[in-house]
PDB file of C-alpha atoms in Angstrom:
ATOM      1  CA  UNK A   1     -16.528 -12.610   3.448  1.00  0.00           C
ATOM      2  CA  UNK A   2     -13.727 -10.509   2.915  1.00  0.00           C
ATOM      3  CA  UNK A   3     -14.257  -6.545   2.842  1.00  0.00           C
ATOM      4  CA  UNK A   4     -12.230  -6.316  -0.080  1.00  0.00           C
ATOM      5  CA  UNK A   5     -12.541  -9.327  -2.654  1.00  0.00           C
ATOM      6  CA  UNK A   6     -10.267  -9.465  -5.485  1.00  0.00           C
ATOM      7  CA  UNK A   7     -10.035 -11.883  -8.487  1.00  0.00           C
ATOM      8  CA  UNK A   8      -8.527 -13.783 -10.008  1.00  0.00           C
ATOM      9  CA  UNK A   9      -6.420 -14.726  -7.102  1.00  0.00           C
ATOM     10  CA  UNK A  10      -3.457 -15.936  -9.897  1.00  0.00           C
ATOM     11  CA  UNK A  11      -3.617 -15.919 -13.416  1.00  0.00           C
ATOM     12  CA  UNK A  12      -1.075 -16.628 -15.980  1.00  0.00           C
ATOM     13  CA  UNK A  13      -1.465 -15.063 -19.543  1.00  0.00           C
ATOM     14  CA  UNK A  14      -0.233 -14.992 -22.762  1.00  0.00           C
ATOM     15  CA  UNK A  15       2.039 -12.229 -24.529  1.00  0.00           C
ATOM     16  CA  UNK A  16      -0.168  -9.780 -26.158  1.00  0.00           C
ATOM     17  CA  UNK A  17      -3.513 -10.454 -24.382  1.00  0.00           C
ATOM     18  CA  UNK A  18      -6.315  -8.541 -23.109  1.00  0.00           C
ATOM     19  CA  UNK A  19      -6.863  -9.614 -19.018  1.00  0.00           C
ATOM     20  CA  UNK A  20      -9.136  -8.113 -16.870  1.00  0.00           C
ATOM     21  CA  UNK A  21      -8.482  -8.290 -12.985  1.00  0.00           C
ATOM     22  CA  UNK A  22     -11.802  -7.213 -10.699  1.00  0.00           C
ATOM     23  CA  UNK A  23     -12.339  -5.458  -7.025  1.00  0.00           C
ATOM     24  CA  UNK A  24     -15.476  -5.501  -5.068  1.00  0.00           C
ATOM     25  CA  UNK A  25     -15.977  -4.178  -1.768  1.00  0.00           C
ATOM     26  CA  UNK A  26     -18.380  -4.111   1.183  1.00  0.00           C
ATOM     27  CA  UNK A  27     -16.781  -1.153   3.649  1.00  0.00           C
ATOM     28  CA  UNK A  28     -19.120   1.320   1.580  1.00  0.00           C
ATOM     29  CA  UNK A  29     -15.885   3.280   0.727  1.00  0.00           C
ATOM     30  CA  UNK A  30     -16.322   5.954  -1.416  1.00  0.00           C
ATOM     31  CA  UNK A  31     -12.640   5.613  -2.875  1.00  0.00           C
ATOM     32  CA  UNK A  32     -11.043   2.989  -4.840  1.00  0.00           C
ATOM     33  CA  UNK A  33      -7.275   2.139  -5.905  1.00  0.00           C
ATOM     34  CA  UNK A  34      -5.208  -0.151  -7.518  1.00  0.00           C
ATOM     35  CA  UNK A  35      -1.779  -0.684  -7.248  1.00  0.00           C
ATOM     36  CA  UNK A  36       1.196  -2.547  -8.557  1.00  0.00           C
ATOM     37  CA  UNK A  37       3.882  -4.022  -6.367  1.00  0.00           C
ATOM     38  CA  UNK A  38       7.186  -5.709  -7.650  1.00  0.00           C
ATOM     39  CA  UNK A  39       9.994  -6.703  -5.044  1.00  0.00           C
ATOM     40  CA  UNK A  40      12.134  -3.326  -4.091  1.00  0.00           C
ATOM     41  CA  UNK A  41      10.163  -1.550  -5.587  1.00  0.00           C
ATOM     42  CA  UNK A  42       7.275  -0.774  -3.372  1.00  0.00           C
ATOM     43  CA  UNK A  43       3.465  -0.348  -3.944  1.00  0.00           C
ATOM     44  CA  UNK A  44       2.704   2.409  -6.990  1.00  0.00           C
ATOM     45  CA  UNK A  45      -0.085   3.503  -7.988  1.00  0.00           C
ATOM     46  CA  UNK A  46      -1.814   2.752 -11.350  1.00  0.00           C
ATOM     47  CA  UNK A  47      -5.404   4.408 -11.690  1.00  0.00           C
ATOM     48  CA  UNK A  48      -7.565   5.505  -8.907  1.00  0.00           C
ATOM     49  CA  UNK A  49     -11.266   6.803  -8.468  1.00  0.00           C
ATOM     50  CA  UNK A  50     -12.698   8.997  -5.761  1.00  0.00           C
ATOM     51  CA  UNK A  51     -16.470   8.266  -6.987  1.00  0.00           C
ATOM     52  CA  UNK A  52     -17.873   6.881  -9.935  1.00  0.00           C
ATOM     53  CA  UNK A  53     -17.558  10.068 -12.240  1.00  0.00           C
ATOM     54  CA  UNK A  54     -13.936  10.422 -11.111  1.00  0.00           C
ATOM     55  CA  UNK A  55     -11.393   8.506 -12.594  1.00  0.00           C
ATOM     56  CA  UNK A  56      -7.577   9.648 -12.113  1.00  0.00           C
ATOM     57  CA  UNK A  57      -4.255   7.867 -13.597  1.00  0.00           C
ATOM     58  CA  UNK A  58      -1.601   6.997 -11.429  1.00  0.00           C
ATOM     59  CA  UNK A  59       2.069   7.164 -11.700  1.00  0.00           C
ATOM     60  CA  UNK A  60       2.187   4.291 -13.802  1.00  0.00           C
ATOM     61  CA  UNK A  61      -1.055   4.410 -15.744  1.00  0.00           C
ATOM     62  CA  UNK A  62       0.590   3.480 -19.552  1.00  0.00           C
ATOM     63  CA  UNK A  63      -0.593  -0.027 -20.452  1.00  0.00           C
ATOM     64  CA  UNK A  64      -3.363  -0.132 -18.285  1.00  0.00           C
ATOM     65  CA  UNK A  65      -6.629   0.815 -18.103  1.00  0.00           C
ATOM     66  CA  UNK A  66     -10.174   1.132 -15.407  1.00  0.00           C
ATOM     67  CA  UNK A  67     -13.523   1.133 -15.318  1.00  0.00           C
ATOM     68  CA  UNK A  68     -15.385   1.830 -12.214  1.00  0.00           C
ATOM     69  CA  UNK A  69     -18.866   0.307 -12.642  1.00  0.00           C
ATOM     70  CA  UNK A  70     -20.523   0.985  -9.519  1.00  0.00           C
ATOM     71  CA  UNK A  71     -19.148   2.511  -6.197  1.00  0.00           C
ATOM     72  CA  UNK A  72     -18.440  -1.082  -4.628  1.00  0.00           C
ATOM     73  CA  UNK A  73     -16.706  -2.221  -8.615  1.00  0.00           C
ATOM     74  CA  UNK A  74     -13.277  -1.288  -9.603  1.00  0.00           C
ATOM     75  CA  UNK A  75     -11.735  -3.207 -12.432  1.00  0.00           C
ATOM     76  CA  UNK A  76      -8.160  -2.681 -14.076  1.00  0.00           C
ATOM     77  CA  UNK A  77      -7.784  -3.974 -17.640  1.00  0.00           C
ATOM     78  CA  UNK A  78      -4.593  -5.222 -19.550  1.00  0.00           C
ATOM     79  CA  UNK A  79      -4.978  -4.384 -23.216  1.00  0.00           C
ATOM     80  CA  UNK A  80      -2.157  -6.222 -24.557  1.00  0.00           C
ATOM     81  CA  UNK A  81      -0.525  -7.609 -21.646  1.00  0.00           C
ATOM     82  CA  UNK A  82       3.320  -8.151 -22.022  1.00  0.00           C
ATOM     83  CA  UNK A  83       5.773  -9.672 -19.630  1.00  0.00           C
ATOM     84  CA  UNK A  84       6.882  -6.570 -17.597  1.00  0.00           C
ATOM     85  CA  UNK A  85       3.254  -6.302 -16.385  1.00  0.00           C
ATOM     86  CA  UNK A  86       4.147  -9.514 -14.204  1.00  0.00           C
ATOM     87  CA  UNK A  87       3.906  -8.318 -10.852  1.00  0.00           C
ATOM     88  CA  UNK A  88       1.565  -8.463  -7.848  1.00  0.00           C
ATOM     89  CA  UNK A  89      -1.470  -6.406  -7.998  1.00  0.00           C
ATOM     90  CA  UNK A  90      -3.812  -4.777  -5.053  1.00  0.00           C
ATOM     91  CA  UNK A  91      -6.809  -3.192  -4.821  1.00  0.00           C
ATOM     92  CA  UNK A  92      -6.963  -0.581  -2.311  1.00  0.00           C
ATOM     93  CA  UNK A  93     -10.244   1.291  -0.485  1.00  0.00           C
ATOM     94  CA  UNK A  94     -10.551   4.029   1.994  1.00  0.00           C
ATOM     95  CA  UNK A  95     -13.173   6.600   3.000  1.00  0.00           C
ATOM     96  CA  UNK A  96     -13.404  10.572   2.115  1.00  0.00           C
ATOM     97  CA  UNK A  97     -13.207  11.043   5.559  1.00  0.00           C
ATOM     98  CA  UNK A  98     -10.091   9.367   6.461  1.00  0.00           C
ATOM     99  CA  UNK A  99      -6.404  10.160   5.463  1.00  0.00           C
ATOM    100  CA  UNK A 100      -5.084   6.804   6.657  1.00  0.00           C
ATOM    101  CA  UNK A 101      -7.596   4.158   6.499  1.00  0.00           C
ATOM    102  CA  UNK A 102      -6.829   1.770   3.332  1.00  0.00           C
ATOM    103  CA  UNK A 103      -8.379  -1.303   3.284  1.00  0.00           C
ATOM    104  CA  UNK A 104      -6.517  -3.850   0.783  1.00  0.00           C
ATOM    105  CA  UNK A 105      -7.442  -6.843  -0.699  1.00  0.00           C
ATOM    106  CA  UNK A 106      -5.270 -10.302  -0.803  1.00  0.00           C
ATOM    107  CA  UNK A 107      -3.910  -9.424  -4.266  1.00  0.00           C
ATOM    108  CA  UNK A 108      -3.195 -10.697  -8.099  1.00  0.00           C
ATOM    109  CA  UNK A 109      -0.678 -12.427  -8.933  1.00  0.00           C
ATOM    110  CA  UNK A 110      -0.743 -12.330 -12.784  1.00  0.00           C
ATOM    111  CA  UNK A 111       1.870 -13.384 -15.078  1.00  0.00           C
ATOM    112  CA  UNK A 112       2.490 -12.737 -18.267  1.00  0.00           C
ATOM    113  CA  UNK A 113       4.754 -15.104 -20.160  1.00  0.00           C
TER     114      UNK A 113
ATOM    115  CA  UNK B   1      14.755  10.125  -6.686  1.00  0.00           C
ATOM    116  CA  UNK B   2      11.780   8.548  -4.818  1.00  0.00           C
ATOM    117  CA  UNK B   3       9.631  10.772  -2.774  1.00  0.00           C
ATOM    118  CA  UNK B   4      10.049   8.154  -0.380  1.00  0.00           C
ATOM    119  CA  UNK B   5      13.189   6.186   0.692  1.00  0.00           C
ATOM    120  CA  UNK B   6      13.201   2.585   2.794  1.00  0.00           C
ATOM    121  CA  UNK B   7      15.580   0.380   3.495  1.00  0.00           C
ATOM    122  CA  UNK B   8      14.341  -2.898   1.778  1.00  0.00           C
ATOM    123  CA  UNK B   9      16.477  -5.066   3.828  1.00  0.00           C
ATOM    124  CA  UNK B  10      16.293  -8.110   3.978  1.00  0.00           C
ATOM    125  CA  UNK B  11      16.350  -7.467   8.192  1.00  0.00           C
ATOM    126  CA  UNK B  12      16.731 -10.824  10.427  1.00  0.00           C
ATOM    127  CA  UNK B  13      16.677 -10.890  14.406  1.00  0.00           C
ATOM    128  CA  UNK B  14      16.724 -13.115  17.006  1.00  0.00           C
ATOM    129  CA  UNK B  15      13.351 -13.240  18.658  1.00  0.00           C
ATOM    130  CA  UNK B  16      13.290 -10.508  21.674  1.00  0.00           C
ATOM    131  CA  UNK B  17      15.501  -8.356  19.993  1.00  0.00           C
ATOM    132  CA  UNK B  18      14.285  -4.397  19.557  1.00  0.00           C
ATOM    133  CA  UNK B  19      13.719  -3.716  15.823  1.00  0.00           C
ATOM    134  CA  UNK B  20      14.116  -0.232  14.246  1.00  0.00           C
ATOM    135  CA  UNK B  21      12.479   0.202  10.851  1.00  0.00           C
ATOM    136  CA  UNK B  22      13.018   3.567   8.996  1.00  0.00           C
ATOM    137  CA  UNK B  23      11.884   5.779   6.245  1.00  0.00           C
ATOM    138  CA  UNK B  24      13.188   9.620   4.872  1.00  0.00           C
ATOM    139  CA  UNK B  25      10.708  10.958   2.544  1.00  0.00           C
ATOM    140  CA  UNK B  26      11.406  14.238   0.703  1.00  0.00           C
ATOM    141  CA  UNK B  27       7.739  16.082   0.304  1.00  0.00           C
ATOM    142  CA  UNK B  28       7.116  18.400   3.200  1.00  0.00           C
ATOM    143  CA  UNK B  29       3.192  18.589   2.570  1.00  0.00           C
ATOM    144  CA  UNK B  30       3.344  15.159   4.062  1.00  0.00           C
ATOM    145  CA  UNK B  31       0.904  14.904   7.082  1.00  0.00           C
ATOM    146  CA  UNK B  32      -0.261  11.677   7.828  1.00  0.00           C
ATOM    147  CA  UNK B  33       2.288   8.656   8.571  1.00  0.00           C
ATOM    148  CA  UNK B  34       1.433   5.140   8.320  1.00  0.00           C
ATOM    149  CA  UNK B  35       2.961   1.735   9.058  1.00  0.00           C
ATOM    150  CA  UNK B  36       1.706  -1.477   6.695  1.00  0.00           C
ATOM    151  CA  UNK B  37       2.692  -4.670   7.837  1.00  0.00           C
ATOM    152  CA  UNK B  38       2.090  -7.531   4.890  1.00  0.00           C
ATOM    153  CA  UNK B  39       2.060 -10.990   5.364  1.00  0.00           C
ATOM    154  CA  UNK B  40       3.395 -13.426   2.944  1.00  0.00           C
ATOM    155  CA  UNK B  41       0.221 -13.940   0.352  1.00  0.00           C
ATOM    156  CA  UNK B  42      -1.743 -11.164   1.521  1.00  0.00           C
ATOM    157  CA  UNK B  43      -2.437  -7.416   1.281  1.00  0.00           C
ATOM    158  CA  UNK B  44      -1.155  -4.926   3.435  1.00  0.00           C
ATOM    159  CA  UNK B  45      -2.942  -3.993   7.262  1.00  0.00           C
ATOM    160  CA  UNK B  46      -2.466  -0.652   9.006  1.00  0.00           C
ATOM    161  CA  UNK B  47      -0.806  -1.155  11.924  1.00  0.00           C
ATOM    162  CA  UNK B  48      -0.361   2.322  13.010  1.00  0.00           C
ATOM    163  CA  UNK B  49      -0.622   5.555  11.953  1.00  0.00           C
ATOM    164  CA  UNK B  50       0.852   9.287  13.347  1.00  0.00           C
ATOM    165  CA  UNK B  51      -0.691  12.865  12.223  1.00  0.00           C
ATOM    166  CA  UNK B  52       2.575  15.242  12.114  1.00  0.00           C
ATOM    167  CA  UNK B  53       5.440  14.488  14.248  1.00  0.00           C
ATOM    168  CA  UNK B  54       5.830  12.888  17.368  1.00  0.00           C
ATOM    169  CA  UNK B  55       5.493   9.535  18.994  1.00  0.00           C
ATOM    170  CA  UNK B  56       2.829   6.978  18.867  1.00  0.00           C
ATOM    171  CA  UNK B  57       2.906   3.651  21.145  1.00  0.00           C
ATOM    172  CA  UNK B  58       0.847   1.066  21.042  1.00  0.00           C
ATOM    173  CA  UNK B  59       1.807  -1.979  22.960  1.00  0.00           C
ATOM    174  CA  UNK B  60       5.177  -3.513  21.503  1.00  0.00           C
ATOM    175  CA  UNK B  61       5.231  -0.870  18.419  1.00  0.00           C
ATOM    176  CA  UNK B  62       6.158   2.709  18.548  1.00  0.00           C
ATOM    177  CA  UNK B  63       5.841   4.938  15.526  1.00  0.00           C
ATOM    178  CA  UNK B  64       7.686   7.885  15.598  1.00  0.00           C
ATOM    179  CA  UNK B  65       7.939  11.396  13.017  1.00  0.00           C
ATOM    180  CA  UNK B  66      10.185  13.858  13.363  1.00  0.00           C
ATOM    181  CA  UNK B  67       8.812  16.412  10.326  1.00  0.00           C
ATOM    182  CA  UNK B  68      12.452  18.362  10.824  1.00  0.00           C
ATOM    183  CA  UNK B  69      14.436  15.789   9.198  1.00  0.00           C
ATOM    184  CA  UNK B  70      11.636  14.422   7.531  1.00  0.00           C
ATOM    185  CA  UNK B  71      11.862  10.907   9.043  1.00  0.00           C
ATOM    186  CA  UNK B  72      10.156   8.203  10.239  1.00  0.00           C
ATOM    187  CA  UNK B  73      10.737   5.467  12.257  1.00  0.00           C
ATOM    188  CA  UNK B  74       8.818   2.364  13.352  1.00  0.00           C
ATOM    189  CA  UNK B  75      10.453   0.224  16.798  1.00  0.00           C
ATOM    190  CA  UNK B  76       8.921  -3.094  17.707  1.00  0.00           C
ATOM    191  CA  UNK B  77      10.056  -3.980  21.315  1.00  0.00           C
ATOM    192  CA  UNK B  78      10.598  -7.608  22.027  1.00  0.00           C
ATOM    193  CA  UNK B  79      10.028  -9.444  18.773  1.00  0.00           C
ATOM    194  CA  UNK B  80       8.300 -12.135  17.731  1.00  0.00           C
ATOM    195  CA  UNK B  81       8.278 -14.578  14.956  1.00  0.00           C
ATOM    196  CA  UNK B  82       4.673 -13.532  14.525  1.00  0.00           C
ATOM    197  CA  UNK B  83       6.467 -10.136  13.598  1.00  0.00           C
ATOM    198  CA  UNK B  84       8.006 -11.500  10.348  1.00  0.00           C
ATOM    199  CA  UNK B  85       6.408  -9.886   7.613  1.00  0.00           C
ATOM    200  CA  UNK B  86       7.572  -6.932   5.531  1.00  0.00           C
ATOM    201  CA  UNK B  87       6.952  -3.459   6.493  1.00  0.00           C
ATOM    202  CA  UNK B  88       5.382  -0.552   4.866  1.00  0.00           C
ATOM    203  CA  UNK B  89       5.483   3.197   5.548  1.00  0.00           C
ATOM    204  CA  UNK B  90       3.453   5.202   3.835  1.00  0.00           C
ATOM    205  CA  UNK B  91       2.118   8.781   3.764  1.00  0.00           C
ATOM    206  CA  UNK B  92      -0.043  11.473   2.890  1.00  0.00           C
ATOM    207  CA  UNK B  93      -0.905  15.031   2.445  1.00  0.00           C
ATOM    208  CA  UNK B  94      -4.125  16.856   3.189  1.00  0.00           C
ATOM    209  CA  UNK B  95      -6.054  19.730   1.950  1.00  0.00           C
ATOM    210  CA  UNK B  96      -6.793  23.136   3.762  1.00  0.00           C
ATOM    211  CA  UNK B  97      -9.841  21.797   5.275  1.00  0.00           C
ATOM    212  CA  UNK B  98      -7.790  18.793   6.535  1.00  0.00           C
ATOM    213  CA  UNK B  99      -9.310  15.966   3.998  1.00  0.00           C
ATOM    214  CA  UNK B 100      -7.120  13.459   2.630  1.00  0.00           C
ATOM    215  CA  UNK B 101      -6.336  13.881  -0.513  1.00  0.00           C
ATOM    216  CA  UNK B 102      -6.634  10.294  -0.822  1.00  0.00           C
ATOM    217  CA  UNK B 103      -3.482   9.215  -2.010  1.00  0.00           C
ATOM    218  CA  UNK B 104      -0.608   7.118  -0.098  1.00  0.00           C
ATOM    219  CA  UNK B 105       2.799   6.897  -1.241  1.00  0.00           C
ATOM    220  CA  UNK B 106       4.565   3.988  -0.153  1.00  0.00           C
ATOM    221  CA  UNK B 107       8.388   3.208   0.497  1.00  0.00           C
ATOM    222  CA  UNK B 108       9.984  -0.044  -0.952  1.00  0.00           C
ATOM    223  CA  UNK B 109       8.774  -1.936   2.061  1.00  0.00           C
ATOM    224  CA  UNK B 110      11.729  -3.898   4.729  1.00  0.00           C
ATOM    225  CA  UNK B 111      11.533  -7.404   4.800  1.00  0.00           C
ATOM    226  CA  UNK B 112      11.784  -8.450   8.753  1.00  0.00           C
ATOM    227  CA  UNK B 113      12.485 -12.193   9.951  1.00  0.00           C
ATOM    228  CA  UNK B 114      12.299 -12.861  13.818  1.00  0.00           C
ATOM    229  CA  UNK B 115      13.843 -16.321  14.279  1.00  0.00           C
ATOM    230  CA  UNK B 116      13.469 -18.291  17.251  1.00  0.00           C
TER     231      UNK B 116
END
């Protein structure tokens, strides 16, 4: 199994509906990301969470929110998802300990049409 | 302007050919410098990493940092298709005690084909 599993794997939705995309890990990682990534643009950061109690936006938090249910759970939520949120999305793990060490999973592809 | 800058490409090379892969970055509390490389379909893998500047080899890749001009560069030494993916760099700060404070920034990422 993989260390970080995300899903859906792809998911087209609607204009204007609520879409929840989920992260679980097994590397017993204290820290969890996700990020966004659109061609040229790079990888940025939406919401991140260095423990269960800590919950931090990103630079592109607006439209978007988390919930971290347990310290293996990360989920990012869509309110009202509209087409500009179509991009690639990643969840991202590393340990306190470590300034380098991000583990990613395979990634979202959602779509909003 | 972005904190950091990469040149998206595309890049294409015949294989065997040296490959230089670059990043400036403007934040000078940057510490730690990383190299992604991303495969079509899937996340992003470390491939290296560097703590402040100087030179890192391992194998066919050498990551280099030169804090002064705040740039970074990545060289992979006789390519391989295997080496077509698209590249990351990425980088961090740390605290006074030397912990991460967690969070990478990323450049745009270069897009590198090695053709036969």
């Amino acid at each position: 199994d993989a260390d970080v599993t995300q899903t859906p794997r792809n998911r087209i939705t609607k204009t204007g509906k609520r879409i929840m995309l989920e992260c679980s890990q097994t590397k017993g990682h204290d820290r969890m990301y996700w990020y966004r990534q659109d061609p040229g643009l790079g990888l940025q950061l939406i919401y991140y969470s260095f423990d269960v109690k800590d919950i931090n936006k990103g630079e592109i938090s607006d439209g978007y929110s988390v919930s971290r249910q347990a310290q293996a759970k990360f989920s990012l939520s869509l309110e009202s998802a509209i087409p500009n949120q179509t991009a690639l999305y990643f969840c991202a793990t590393s340990d306190s300990g470590i300034s380098y060490g991000y583990t990613f999973g395979s990634g979202t592809r959602l779509t909003v049409v | 302007q972005k904190e950091v800058e990469q040149d998206p490409g595309p890049l294409s090379v015949p294989e065997g050919a040296i490959v230089s892969l670059n990043c400036t970055y403007s934040n000078s509390a940057f510490q730690y410098f990383m190299w992604y490389r991303q495969y079509s379909r899937k996340g992003p893998e470390l491939l290296m990493y560097t703590y402040s500047s100087g030179n890192k080899e391992d194998g066919r890749f050498t990551a280099q940092v030169d804090k002064s001009s705040k740039y970074i560069s990545l060289f992979i030494r006789d390519s391989q298709p295997s080496d077509s993916a698209t590249y990351l760099c990425a980088m961090t700060s740390v605290n006074a005690g030397g912990t991460s404070y967690g969070k990478l920034t990323f450049g745009q990422g270069t897009i590198l084909t090695v053709h036969p």
